[in-house]
Structure formats: C-alpha cells, structure tokens
CSV table of C-alpha atoms in Angstrom, one decimal:
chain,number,residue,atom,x,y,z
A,1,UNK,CA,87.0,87.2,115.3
A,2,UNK,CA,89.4,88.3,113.1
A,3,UNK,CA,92.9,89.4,113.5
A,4,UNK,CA,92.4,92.9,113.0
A,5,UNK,CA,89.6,93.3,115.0
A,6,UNK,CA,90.8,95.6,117.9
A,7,UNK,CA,93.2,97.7,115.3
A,8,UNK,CA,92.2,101.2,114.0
A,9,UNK,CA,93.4,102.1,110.5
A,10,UNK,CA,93.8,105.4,109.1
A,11,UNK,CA,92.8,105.5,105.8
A,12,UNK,CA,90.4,107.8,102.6
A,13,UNK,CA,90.2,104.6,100.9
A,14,UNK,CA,86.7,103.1,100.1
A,15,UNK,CA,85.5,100.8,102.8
A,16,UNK,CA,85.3,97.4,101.8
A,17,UNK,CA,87.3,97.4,98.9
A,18,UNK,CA,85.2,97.3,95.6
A,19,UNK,CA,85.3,93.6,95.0
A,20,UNK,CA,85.5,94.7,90.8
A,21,UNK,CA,89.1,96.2,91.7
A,22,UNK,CA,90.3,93.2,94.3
A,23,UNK,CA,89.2,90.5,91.7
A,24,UNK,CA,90.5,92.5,88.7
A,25,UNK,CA,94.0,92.8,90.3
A,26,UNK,CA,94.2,89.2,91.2
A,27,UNK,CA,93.5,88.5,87.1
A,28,UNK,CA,96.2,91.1,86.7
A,29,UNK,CA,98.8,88.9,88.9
A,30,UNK,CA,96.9,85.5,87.9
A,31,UNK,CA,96.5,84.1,91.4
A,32,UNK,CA,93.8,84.3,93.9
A,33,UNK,CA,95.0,86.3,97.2
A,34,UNK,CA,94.6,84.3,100.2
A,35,UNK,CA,91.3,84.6,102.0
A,36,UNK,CA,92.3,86.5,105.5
A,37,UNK,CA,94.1,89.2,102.9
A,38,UNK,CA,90.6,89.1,101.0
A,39,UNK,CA,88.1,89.5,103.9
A,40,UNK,CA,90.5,92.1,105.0
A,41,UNK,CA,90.3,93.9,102.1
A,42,UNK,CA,86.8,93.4,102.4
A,43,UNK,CA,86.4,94.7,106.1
A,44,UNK,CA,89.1,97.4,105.9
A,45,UNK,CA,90.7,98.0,102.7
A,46,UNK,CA,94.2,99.3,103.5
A,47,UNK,CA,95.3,101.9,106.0
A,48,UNK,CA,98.0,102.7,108.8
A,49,UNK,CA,97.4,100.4,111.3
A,50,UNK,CA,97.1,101.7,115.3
A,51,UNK,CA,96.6,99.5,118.0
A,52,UNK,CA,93.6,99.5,120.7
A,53,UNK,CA,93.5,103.1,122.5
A,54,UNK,CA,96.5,104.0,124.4
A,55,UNK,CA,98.9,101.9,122.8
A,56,UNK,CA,101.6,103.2,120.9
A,57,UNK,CA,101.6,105.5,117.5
A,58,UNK,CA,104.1,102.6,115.4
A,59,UNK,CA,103.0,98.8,114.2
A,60,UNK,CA,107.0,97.1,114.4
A,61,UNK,CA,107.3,93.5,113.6
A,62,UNK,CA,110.2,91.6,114.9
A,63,UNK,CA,112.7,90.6,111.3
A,64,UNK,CA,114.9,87.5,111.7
A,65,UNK,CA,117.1,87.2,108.9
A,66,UNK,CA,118.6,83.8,109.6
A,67,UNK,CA,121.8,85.0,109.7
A,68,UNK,CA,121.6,87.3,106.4
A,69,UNK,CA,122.0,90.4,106.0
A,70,UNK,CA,122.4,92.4,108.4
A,71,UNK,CA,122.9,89.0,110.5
A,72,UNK,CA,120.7,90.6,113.8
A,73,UNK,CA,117.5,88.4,114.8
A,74,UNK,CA,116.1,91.4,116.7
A,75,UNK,CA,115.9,93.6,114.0
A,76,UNK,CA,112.6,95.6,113.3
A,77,UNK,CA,111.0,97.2,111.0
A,78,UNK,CA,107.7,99.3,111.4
A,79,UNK,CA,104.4,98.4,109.4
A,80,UNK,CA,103.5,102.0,108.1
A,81,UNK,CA,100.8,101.7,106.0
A,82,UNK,CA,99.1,98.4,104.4
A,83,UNK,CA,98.0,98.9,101.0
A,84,UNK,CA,94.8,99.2,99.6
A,85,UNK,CA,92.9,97.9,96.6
A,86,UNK,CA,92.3,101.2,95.0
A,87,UNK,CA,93.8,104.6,95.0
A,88,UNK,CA,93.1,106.8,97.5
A,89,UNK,CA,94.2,110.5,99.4
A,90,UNK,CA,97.3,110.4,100.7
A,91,UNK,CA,97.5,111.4,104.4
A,92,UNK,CA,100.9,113.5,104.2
A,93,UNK,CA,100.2,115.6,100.8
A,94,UNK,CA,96.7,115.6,100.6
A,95,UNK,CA,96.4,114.0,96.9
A,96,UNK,CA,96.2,110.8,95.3
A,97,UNK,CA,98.8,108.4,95.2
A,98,UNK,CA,98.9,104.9,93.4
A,99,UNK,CA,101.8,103.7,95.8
A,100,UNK,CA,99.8,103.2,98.0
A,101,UNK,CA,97.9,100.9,96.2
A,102,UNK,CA,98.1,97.2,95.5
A,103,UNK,CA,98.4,97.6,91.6
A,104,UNK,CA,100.4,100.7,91.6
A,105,UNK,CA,102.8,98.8,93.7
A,106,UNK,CA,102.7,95.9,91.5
A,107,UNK,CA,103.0,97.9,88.7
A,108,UNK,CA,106.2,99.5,90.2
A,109,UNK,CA,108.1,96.5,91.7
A,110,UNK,CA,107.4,93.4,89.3
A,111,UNK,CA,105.4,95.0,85.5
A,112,UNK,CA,108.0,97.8,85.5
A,113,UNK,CA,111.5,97.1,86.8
A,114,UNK,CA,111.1,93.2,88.1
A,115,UNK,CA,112.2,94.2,91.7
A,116,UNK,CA,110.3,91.6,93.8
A,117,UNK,CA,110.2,87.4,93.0
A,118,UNK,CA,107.5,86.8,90.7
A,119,UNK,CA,104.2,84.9,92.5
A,120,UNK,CA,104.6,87.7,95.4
A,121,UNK,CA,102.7,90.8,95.6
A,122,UNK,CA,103.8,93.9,98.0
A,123,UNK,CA,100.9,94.3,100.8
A,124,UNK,CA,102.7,96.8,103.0
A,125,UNK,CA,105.6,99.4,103.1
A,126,UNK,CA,107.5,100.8,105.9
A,127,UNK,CA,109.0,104.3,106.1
A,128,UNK,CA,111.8,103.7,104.3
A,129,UNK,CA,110.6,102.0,100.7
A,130,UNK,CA,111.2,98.0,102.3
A,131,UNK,CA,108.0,96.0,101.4
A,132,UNK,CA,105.9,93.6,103.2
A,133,UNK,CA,104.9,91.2,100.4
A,134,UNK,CA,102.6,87.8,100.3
A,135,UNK,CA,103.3,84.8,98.0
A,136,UNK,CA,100.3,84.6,96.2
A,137,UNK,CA,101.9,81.4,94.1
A,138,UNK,CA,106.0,81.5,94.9
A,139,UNK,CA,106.0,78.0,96.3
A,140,UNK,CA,104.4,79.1,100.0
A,141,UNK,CA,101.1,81.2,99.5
A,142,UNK,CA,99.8,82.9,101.9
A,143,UNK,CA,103.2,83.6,103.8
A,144,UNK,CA,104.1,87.3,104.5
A,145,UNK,CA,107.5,88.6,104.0
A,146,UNK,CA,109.6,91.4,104.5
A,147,UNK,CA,111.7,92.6,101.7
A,148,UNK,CA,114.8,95.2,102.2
A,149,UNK,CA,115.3,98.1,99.8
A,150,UNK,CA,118.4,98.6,101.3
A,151,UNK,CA,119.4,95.0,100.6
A,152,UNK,CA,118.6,95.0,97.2
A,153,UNK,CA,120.8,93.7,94.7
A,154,UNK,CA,119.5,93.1,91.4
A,155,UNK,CA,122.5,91.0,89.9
A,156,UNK,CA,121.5,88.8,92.8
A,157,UNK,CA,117.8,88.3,91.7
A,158,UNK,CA,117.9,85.8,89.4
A,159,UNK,CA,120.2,83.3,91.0
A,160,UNK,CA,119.1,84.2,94.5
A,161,UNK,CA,115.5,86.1,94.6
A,162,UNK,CA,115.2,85.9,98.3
A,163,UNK,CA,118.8,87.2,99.1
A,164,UNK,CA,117.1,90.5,100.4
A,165,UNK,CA,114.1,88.8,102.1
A,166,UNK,CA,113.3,87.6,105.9
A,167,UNK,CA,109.9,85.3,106.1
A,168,UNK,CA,107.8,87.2,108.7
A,169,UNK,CA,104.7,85.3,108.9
A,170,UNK,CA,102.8,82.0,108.0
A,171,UNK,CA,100.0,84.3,106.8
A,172,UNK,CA,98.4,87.8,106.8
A,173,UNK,CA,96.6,87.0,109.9
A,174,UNK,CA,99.9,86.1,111.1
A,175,UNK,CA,101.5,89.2,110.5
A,176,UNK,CA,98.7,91.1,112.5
A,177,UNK,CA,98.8,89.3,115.4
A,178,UNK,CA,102.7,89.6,115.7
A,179,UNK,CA,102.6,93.6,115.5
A,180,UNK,CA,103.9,95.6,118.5
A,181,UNK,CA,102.7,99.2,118.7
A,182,UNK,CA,105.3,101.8,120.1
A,183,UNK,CA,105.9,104.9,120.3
C-alpha cells in the first residue's frame, strides 16, 4: 500500500507520468528522484490532493521552524497542488501552465534566478508561492521541505541557504501521511 492510496487528486495531467519526461528531468537536475516520488509520479502524476470522501477541501501540514522565522511550531501551511512531470491545464484559467510543472518550476527557482539550494527540486506549492521541495542530493535526499517565499532573503542564500526553510518530512511518503484535510 502506498501512501497516497486513499487520496484523490485533481488533475488534466497525463496519468502515469511519461517515464521519457520523469527520467529526462532527473538528467536535467543530475540526480535520480527518490523512488516513493517516482512510483508516485508513476501512479498519479501531480495534482491537488483531497482526502478520502467527507474529509475536508485543504491538505495542511504542520511547519516547525525550530525557532526561525516566524519562531511558532504550530504553524501551517496548506499543500495546494503537487506538481507534475509535464505541463498540463490549469484548473483556475483553463490553459496550460508550466508552474505547475516539475521543470517549469525548476526552471523558475534554481536555472533562472537561483532561488532554492542547489541538489533540491520544488515538488509542491501552496497558495501563496512557498514551495514544498525534496533534496534530491543536498546532503539528505529524499527529505521534503517547506520553503517560505515570504522568508526569502537572497543576500542570505549563500552563507545560509536554509535560512527560509523548515524540514517537513523524512521523505515524500512522509509528507503524505502527515497531511490534514480541512475545510
């Protein structure tokens, strides 16, 4: 059984994930993904995740800066949409829309304007334009993190690339299993 087994996702993408386009981006970002983000990709390919029927309409995941920024252990932020491997429609305005997309986020965040620690990639976004990223080769692969736009500081990226950063999750299965759904 896997970890999102039991979650709905709403998504256009193509379901699984062309494996071309998964292994293509990986030789883009010169590591391998871990293998719960690849079978996921595989099984699902992206989406906003719900949880079983009658649960609430918003995935939050508890944040605990470790006394960071904004130095609250409760805080929360909700899991809007996971990426996916290729472009695909955008639910809100009806076209296509590469930030949704694993390379079109990468392409954003760490080719274009170096935004995120190299050896992570952005899996996720919330609402707001914060990131849920995995180290794919960073020093702890397969962990999930949750990166702040609002915490930003790009001064601060060189001598301190985690400053706007809270671990989440030992892995992508991890993250899954520690979502909440709300209303």
């Amino acid at each position: 059984m896997s970890a999102w087994d039991g979650l709905r996702f709403r998504t256009t993408a193509r379901r699984p994930a062309p494996p071309e386009i998964v292994d293509g981006f990986e030789r883009r970002v010169g590591a391998r993904l871990p293998e719960d983000y690849r079978s996921f990709l595989s099984a699902v390919n992206g989406g906003r995740p719900f949880g079983p029927e009658g649960s609430g309409d918003y995935a939050m995941v508890d944040i605990d800066w470790h006394g960071r920024p904004p130095q609250e252990s409760d805080d929360r932020a909700i899991l809007d949409v996971l990426l996916s491997a290729e472009d695909w429609n955008d639910s809100f305005s009806g076209g296509r829309n590469p930030a949704l997309t694993l390379d079109g986020v990468y392409t954003d965040f760490v080719a274009t304007e170096r935004r995120i620690p190299p050896g992570m990639v952005a899996i996720g976004r919330d609402p707001g334009g914060s990131l849920f990223v995995l180290d794919v080769a960073a020093g702890r692969p397969g962990e999930v993190w949750f990166w702040a736009a609002d915490w930003f500081d790009r001064s601060r990226l060189d001598s301190d690339p985690f400053h706007n950063m809270a671990r989440l999750a030992p892995s992508f299965s991890g993250l899954l299993d520690m979502l909440v759904f709300e209303d």
